[in-house]
Coordinates of C-alpha atoms in Angstrom, one line a residue:
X1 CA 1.2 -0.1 -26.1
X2 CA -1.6 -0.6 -23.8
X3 CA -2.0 1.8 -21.2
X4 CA -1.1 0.6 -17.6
X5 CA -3.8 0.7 -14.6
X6 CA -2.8 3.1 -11.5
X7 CA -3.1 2.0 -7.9
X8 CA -5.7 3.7 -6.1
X9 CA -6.2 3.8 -2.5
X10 CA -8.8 5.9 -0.9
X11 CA -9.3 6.1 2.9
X12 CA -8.0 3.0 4.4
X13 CA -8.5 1.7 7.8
X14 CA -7.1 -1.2 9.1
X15 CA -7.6 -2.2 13.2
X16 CA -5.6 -4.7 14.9
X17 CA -6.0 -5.6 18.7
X18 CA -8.2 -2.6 18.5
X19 CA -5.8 -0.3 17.4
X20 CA -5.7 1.6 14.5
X21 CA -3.1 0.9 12.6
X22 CA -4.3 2.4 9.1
X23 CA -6.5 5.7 9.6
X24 CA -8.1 7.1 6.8
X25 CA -4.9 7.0 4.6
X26 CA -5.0 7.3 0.8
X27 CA -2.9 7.4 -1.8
X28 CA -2.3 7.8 -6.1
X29 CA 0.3 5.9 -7.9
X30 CA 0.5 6.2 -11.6
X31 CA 2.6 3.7 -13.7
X32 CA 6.5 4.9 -13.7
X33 CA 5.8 6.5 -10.3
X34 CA 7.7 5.1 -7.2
X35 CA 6.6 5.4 -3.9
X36 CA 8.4 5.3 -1.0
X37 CA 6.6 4.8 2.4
X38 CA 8.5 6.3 5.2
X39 CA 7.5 6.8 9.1
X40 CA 8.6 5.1 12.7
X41 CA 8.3 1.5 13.5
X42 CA 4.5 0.5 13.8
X43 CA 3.0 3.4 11.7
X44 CA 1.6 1.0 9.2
X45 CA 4.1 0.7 6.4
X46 CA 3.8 -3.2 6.1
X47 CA 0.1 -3.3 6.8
X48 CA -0.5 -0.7 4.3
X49 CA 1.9 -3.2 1.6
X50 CA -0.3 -5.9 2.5
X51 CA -3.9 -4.0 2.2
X52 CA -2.6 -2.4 -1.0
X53 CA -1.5 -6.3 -2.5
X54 CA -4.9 -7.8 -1.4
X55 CA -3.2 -10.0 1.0
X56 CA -5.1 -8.2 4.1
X57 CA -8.5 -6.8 3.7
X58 CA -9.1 -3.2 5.5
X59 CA -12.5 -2.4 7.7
X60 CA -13.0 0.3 5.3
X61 CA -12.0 2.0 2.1
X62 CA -11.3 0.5 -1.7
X63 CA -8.0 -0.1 -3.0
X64 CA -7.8 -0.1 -6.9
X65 CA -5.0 -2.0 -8.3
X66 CA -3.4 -3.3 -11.8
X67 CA -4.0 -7.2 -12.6
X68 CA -0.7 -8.3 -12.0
X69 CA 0.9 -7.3 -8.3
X70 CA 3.7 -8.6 -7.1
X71 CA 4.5 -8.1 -3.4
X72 CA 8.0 -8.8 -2.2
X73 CA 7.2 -9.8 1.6
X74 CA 9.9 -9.0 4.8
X75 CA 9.3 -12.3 6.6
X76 CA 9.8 -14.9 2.9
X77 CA 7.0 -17.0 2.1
X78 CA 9.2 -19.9 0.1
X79 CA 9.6 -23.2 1.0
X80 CA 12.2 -25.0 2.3
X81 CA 12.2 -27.1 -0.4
X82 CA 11.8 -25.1 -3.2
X83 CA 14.5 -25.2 -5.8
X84 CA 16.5 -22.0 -7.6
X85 CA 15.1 -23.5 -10.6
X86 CA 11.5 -23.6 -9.5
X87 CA 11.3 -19.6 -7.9
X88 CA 12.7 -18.7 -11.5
X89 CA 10.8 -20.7 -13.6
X90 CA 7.3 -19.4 -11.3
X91 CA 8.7 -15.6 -12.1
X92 CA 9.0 -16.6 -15.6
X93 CA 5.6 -18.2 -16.0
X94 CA 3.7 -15.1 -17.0
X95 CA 5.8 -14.1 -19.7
X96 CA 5.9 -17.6 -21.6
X97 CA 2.7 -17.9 -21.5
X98 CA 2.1 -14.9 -23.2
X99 CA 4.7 -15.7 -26.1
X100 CA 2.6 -19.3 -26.2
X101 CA -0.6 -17.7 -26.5
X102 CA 0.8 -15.8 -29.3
X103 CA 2.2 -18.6 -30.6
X104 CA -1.4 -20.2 -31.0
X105 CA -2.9 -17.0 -31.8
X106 CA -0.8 -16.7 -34.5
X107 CA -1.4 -20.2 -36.3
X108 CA -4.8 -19.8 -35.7
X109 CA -4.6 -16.7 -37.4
X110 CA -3.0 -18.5 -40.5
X111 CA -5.7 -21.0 -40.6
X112 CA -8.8 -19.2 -39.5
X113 CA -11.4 -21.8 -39.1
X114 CA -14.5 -19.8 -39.1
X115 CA -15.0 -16.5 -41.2
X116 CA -14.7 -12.9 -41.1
X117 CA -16.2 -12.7 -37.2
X118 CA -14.1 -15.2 -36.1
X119 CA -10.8 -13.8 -38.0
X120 CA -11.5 -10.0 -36.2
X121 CA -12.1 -12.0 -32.5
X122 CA -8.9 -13.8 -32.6
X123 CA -7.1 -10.5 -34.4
X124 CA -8.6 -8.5 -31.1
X125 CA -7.0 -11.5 -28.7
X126 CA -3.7 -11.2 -30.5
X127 CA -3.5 -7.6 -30.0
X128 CA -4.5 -8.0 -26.0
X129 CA -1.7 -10.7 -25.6
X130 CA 0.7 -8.9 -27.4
X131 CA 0.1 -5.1 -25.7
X132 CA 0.8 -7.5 -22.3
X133 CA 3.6 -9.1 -23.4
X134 CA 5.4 -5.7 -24.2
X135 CA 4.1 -4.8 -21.6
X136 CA 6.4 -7.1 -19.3
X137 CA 9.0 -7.5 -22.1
X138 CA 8.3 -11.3 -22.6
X139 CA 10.7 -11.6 -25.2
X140 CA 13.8 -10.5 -23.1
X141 CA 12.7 -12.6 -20.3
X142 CA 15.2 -15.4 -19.8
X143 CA 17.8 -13.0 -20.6
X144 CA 16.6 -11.1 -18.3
X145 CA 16.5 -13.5 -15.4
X146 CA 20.1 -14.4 -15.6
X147 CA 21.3 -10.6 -15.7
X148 CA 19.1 -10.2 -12.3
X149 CA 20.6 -13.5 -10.6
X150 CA 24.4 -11.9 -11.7
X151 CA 23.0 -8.3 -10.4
X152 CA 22.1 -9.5 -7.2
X153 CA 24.7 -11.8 -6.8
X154 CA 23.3 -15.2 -7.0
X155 CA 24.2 -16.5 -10.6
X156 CA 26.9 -18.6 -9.3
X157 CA 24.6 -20.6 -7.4
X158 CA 23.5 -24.1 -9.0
X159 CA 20.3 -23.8 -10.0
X160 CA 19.5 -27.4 -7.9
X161 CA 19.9 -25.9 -4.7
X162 CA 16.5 -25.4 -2.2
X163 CA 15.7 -22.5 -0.6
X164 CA 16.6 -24.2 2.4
X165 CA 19.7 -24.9 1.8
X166 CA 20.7 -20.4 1.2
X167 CA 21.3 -17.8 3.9
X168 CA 19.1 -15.8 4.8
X169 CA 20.7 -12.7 2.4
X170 CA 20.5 -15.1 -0.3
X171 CA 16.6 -16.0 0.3
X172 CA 15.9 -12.5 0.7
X173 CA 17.7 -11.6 -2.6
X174 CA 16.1 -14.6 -4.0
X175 CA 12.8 -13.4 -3.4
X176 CA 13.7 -10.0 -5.2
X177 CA 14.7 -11.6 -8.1
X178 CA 11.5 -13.3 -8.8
X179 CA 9.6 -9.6 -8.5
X180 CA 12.3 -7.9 -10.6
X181 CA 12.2 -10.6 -13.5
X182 CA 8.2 -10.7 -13.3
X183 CA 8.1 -7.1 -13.9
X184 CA 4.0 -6.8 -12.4
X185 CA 2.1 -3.7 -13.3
X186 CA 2.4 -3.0 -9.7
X187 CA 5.4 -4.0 -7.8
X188 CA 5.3 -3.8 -3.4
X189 CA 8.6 -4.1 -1.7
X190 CA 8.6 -4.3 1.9
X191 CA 12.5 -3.4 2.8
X192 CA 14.1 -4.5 0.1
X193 CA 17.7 -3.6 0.3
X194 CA 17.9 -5.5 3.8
X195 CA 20.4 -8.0 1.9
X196 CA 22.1 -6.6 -0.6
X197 CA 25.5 -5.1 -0.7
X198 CA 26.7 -1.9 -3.0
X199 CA 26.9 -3.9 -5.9
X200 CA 23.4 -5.5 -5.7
X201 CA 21.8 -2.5 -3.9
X202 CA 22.8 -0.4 -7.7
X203 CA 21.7 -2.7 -9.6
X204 CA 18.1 -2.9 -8.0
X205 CA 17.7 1.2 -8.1
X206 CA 18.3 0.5 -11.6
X207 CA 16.2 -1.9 -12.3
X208 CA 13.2 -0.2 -10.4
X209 CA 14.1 3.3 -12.3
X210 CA 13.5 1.3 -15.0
X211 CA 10.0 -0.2 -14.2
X212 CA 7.1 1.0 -16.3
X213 CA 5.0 0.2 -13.8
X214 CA 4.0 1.3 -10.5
X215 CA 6.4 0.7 -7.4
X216 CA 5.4 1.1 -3.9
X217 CA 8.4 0.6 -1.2
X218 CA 8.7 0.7 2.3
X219 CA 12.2 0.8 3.4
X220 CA 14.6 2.4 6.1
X221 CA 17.6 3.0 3.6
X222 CA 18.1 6.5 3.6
X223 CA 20.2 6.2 0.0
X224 CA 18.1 3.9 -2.0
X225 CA 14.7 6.6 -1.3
X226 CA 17.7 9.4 -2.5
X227 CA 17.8 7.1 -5.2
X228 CA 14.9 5.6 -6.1
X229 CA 11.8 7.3 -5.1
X230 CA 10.0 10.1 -7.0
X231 CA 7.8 10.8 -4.0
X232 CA 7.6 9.7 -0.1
X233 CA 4.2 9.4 1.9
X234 CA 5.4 10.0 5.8
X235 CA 2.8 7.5 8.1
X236 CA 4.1 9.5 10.9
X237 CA 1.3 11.3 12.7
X238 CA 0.5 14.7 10.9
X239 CA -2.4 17.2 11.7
X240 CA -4.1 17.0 8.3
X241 CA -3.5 12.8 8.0
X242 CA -0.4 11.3 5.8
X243 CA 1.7 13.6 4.4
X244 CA 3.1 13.2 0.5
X245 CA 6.8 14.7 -0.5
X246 CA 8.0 14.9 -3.7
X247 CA 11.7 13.8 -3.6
X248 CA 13.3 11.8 -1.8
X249 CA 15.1 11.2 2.1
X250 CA 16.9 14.5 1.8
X251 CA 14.0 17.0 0.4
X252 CA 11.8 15.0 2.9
X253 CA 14.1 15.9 6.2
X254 CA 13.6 19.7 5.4
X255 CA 9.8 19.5 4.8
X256 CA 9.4 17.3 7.9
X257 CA 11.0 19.7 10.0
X258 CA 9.1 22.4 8.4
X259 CA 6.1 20.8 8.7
X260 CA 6.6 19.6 12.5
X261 CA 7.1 23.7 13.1
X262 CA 3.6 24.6 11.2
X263 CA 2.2 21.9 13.4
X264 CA 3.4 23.7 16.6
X265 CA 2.8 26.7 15.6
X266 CA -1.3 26.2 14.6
X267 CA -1.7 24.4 18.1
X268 CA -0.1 27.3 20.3
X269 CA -1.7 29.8 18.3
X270 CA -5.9 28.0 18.5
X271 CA -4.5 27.3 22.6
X272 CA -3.6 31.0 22.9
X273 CA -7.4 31.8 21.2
X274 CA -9.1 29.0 23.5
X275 CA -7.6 30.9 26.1
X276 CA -9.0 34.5 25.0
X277 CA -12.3 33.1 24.2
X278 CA -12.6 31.3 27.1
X279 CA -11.6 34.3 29.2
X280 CA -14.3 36.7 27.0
X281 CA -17.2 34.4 27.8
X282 CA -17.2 34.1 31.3
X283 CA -15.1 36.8 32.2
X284 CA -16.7 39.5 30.4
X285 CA -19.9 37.8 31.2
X286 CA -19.8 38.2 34.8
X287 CA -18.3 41.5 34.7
X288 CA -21.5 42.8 33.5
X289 CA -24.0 40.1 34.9
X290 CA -27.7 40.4 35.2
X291 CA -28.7 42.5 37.9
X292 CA -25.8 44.9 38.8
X293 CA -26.7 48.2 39.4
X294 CA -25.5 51.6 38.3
X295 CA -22.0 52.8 39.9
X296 CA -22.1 56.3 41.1
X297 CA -20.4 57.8 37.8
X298 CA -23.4 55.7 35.7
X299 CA -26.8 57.3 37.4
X300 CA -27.0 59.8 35.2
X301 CA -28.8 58.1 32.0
X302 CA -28.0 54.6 33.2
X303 CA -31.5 53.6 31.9
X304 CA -30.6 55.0 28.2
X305 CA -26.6 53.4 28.5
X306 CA -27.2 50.5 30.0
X307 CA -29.0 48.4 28.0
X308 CA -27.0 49.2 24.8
X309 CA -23.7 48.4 27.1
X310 CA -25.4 45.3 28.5
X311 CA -26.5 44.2 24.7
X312 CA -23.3 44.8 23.4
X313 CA -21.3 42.6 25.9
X314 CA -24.1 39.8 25.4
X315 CA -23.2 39.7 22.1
X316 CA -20.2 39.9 22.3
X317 CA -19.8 37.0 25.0
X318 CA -22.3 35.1 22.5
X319 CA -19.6 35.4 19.6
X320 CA -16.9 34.1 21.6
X321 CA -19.1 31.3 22.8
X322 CA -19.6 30.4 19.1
X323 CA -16.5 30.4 18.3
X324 CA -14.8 28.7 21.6
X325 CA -17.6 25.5 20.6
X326 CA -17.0 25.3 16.4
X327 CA -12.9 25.6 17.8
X328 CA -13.3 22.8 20.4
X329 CA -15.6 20.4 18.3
X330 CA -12.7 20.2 16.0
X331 CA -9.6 21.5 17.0
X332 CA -5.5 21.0 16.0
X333 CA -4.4 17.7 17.6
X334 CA -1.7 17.8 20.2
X335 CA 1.6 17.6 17.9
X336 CA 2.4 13.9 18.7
X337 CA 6.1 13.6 20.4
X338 CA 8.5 11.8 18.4
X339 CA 10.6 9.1 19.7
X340 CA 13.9 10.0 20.8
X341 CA 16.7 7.8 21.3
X342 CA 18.3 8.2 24.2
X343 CA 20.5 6.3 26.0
X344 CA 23.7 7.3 28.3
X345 CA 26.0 4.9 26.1
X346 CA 26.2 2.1 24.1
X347 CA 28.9 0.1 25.7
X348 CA 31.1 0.8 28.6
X349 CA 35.1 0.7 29.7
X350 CA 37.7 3.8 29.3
X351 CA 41.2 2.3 28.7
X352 CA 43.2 2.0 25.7
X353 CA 44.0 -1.3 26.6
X354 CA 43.7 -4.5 24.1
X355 CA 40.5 -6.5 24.6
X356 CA 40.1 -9.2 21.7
X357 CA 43.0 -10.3 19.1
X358 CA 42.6 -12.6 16.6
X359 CA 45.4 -14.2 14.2
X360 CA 44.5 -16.4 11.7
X361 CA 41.4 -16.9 12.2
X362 CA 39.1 -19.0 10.0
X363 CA 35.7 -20.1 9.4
X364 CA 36.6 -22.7 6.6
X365 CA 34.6 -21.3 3.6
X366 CA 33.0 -18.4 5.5
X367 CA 35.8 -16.4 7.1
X368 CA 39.5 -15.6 6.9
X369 CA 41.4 -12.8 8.9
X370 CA 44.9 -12.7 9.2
X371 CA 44.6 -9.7 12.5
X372 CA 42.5 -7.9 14.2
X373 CA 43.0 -6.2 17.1
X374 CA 40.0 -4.3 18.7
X375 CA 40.9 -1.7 21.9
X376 CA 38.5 -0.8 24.8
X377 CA 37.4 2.2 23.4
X378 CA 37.5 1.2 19.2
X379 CA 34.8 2.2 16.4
X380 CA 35.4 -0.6 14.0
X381 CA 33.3 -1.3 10.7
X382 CA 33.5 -4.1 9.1
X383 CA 32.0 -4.0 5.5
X384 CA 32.1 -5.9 1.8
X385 CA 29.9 -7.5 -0.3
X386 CA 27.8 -11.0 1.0
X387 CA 28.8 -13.7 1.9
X388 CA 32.4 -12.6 3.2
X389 CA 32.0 -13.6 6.6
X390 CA 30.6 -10.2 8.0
X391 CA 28.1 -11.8 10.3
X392 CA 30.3 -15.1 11.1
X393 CA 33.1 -12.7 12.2
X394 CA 30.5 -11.2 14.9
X395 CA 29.7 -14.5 15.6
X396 CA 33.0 -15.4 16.2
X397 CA 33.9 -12.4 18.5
X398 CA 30.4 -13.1 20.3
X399 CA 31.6 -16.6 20.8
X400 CA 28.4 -18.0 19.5
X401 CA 30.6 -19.5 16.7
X402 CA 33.8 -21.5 16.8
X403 CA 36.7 -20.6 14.4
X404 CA 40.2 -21.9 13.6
X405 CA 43.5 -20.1 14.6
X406 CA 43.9 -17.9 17.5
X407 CA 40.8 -16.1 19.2
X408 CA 41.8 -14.3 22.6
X409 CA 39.4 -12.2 24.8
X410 CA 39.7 -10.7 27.7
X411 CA 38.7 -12.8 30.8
X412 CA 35.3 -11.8 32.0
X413 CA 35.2 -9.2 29.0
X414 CA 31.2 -8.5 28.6
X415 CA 29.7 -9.1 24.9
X416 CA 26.5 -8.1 23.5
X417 CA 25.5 -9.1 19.9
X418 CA 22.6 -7.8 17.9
X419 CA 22.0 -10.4 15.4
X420 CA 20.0 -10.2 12.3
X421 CA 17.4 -12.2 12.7
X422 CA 15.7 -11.4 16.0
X423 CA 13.7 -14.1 17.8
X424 CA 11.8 -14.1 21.2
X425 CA 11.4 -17.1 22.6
X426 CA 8.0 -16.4 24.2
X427 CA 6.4 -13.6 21.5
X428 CA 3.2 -14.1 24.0
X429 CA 4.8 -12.0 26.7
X430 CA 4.5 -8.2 26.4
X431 CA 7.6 -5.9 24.9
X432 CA 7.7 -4.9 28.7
X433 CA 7.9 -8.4 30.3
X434 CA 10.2 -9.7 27.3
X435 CA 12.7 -6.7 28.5
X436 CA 12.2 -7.0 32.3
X437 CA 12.9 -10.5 32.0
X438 CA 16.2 -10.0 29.4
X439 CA 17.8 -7.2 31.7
X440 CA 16.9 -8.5 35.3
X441 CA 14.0 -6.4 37.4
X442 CA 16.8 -4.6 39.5
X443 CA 18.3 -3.3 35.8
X444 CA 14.6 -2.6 34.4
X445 CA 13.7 0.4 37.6
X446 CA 17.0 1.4 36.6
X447 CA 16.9 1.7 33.3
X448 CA 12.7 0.9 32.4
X449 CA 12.3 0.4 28.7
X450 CA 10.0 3.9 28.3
X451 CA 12.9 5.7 29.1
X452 CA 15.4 4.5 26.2
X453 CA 12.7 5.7 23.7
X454 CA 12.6 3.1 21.1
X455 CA 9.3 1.6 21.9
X456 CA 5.7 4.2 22.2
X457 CA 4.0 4.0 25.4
X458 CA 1.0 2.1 23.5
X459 CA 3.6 -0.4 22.6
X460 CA 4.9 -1.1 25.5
X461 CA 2.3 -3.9 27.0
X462 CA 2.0 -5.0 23.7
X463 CA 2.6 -8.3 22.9
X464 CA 6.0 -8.7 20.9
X465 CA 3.9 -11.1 18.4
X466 CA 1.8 -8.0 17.8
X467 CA 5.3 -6.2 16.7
X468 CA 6.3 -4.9 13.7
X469 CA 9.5 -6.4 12.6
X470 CA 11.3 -2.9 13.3
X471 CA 9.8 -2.8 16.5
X472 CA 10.8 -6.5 17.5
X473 CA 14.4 -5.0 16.3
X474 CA 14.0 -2.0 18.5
X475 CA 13.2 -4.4 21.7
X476 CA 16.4 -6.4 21.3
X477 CA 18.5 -3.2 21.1
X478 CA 16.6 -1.6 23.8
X479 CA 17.9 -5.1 25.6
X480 CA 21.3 -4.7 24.9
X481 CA 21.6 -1.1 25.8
X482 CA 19.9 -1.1 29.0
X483 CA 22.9 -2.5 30.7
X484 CA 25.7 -1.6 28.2
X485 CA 28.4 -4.3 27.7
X486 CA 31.6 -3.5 27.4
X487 CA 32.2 -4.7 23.8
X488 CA 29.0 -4.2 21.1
X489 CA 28.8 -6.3 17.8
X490 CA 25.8 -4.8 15.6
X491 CA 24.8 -7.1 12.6
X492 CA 23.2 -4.9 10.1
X493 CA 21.5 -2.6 12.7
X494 CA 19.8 -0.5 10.9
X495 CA 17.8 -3.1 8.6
X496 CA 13.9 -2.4 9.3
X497 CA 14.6 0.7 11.6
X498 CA 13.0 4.1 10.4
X499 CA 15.3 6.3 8.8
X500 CA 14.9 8.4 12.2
X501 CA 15.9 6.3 14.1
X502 CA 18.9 5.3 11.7
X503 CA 20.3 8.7 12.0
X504 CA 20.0 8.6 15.7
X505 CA 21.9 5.6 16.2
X506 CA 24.6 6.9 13.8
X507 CA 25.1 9.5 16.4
X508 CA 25.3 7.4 19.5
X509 CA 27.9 5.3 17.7
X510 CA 30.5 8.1 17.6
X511 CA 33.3 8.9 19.6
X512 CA 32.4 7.3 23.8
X513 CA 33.1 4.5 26.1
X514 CA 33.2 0.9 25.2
X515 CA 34.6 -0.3 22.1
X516 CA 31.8 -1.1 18.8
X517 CA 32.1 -3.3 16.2
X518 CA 29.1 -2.8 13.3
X519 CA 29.0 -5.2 10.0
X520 CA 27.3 -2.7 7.7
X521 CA 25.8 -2.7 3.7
X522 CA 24.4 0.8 5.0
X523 CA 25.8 3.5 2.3
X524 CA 24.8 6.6 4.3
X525 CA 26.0 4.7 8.0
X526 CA 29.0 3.6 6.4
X527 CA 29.6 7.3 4.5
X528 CA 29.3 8.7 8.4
X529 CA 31.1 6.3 10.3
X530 CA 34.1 8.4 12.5
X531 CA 36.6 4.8 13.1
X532 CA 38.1 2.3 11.5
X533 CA 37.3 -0.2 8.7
X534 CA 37.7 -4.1 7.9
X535 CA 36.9 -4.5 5.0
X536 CA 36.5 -8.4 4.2
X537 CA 36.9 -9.1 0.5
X538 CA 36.0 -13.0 0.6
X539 CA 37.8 -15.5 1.8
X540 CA 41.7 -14.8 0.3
X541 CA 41.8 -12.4 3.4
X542 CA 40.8 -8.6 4.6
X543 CA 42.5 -5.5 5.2
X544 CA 42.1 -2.6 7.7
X545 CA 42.3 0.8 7.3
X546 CA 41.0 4.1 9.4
X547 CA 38.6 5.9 7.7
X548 CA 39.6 8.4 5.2
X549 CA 42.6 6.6 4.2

């Protein structure tokens, strides 16, 4: 067995719109190590993928990588009119090749046409091919490829159909197929659970668990690091750069916190010495300045004393001014401010009364209910495994999407909807004018963007082009919240948020005003949610039930 390449990344910077977005960050990844980069929206976690794959080039630094990296991208790269057929046969291509070239190897090997030379140079080849073919398991490979298209719930799909013609779940899990059935030396996942329900979500910690290779993963879900990860690099802002945990989500919430206090404590400790030093070298200074002369008490000897007082203090104010200039040429950063959350509430109205009921209601293929009845103030989640309607039921109650049977709202009842897929329909504007705009000016001095604390202040006049996805996802909540409607439909909402901010929006959506409804794959949202559930088995029906039943 050969022995497989690490990745190797030392002192990366990357600079767009003259920002920098990578800043000196490295990292080691052995083979069977996986990775799992963490931090807020816009610390670098997808430009980092992309410098690390060789997609995007960095200023400065080297990257060392294995041969064969695959990189499983957020926003797809496949065509429209690709077939099933075609992503699998592309993921497959590697492997039978190998088995071919051993296939030649082989007969050539039978019927060596040159001598001994020749015999040892094709014996060498055959042993290459071979070690690379174990490597990625050639011989299990079609086998293979069908148990990942059943794990990730696409194997009843005919193998005909373009990638046009899929939801966007089954694109995205598409796409992850192809990487999982390649099995690369190096394997880059850019939020790759964003799609897949329990089921799937299992089978991929599995399958990673049981790479040989080296997997790198930025993600926002909280149970697949628990899971999967064997360490975590945080891109958050630290005092000494990057930090790396060993663990995963939950060992890397205590050792944040711990480290955030360290941070706090080095800078008010250096500020309190600034402060001394300062005060030694120019108050001391003057309280024995050139040219004072001897008090009354001091006449006697003042010649002798004086100087050795005078000397002393000199040096004395020299030391500190040493020390005060190596401190400030290089002293502990300001311990950055996290983003907070914080909004009054989520959605607005008090009574107990009915708002939306729906009997019989059908999307045909997509969606059955038989009831549901949602209250002013309800906390309703609606889960179960894709394609069972969860985002064509919020589409529904939105009224973006028409349904059969009976649909009532309340007259005039105010809906918001985060979808999925969020679009700007001028990404040239800033973050600032896209919200102003969205909300009205007489809302934004209200309610300003900076103050719902989803967006930095850098990001602000930022064009939303220049956005991460999870910050383009942050401005189309912040949207929403600003002026709170009175019934809230959230469509996956924590896909491509930081795990931060996850948990902070898990703790808005408890027990207030307004009635929420959230369609959730989200294990540890889901495991925390204080309401009621729909669950939505496909399209012989759903049930409802309060939590804990």
């Amino acid at each position: 067995m050969s022995v497989r390449p690490a990745l190797i990344a030392h002192d990366l910077v990357r600079v767009r719109d003259d920002r920098r977005v990578l800043d000196g960050v490295s990292l080691t990844a052995a083979p069977g190590h996986r990775i799992g980069l963490i931090g807020e929206n816009g610390t670098g976690k997808t430009t980092l993928l992309r410098v690390l794959a060789g997609v995007d080039e960095p200023e400065s630094g080297t990257v060392t990588r294995p041969p064969d990296v695959g990189f499983l991208h957020q926003e797809l790269p496949l065509a429209a009119s690709t077939t099933i057929a075609a992503v699998l046969d592309d993921a497959l291509r590697e492997a039978r090749a190998d088995l071919a070239e051993l296939d030649r190897i082989g007969v050539a090997l039978a019927n060596p046409p040159g001598g001994t030379e020749q015999h040892d140079r094709l014996l060498a080849a055959y042993g290459e091919v071979l070690e690379r073919a174990q490597d990625r398991d050639a011989w299990d490979a079609d086998r293979r490829a069908r148990t990942v298209l059943d794990g990730l719930g696409l194997g009843g799909l005919p193998l005909d159909r373009t990638v046009g013609a899929l939801s966007g779940g089954q694109r995205g899990r598409l796409a992850l197929a192809s990487m999982l059935i390649r099995r690369p030396g190096a394997l880059l996942l850019d939020e790759p659970t964003n799609h897949l329900d329990d089921a799937a979500a299992a089978f991929c910690e599995d399958q990673l668990r049981a790479m040989p290779g080296v997997v790198v993963v930025a993600s926002h879900d909280r149970a697949f690091l628990d899971a999967v990860c064997t360490d975590l690099i945080d891109l958050d802002p630290a005092v000494d750069g990057p930090v790396r945990f060993g663990g995963g989500y939950t060992a890397y919430l205590a050792a944040k916190r711990a480290e955030a206090q360290r941070w706090r404590r080095r800078y008010d400790d250096e500020q309190a010495l600034l402060a001394d030093l300062r005060e030694a070298a120019a108050v001391t200074g003057h309280q024995v300045a050139h040219g004072r002369g001897p008090r009354d008490s001091e006449k006697m000897g003042y010649g002798h004393t004086a100087g050795r007082v005078q000397n002393q203090i000199s040096r004395r104010v020299r030391d500190a001014a040493r020390r005060l200039e190596t401190i400030e040429r290089d002293p502990v950063p300001v311990p950055s401010e996290p983003l907070r959350f914080h909004v009054p509430a989520l959605a607005v109205g008090d009574s107990d009364r009915v708002i939306v009921t729906a009997d019989r209601l059908e999307v045909p293929g997509r969606l059955r209910v038989a009831h549901l009845e949602i209250k002013a103030r309800d906390r309703l989640l609606v889960t179960g495994p894709n394609g069972t309607g969860k985002s064509t039921l919020l589409a529904v109650l939105a009224g973006h999407l028409a349904g059969a049977g009976a649909l009532w709202r309340r007259p005039e009842l105010r809906v918001g909807l985060l979808a999925q897929d969020t679009v700007f329909a001028d990404a040239r504007r800033t973050a600032r004018q896209v919200f102003d705009g969205a909300v009205g000016m007489e809302r934004a001095a209200v309610v300003p963007l900076s103050s719902l604390g989803l967006l930095a202040p850098a990001d602000l006049d930022r064009p939303v082009a220049d956005l991460s996805v999870g910050q383009r996802r942050r401005l189309a909540l912040a949207v929403l919240v600003a002026d709170p409607p009175e019934l809230l439909l959230l469509d996956e909402p924590t896909n491509h948020l930081s795990p931060t901010l996850c948990d902070e929006l898990e703790d808005a959506l408890g027990a207030g005003p307004g009635a929420i409804v959230v369609a959730s794959h989200d294990r540890r949202l889901r495991s925390r949610w204080p309401g009621r559930e729909l669950s939505l088995p496909g399209a012989g029906g759903c049930r409802a039930r309060t939590w804990g039943e």
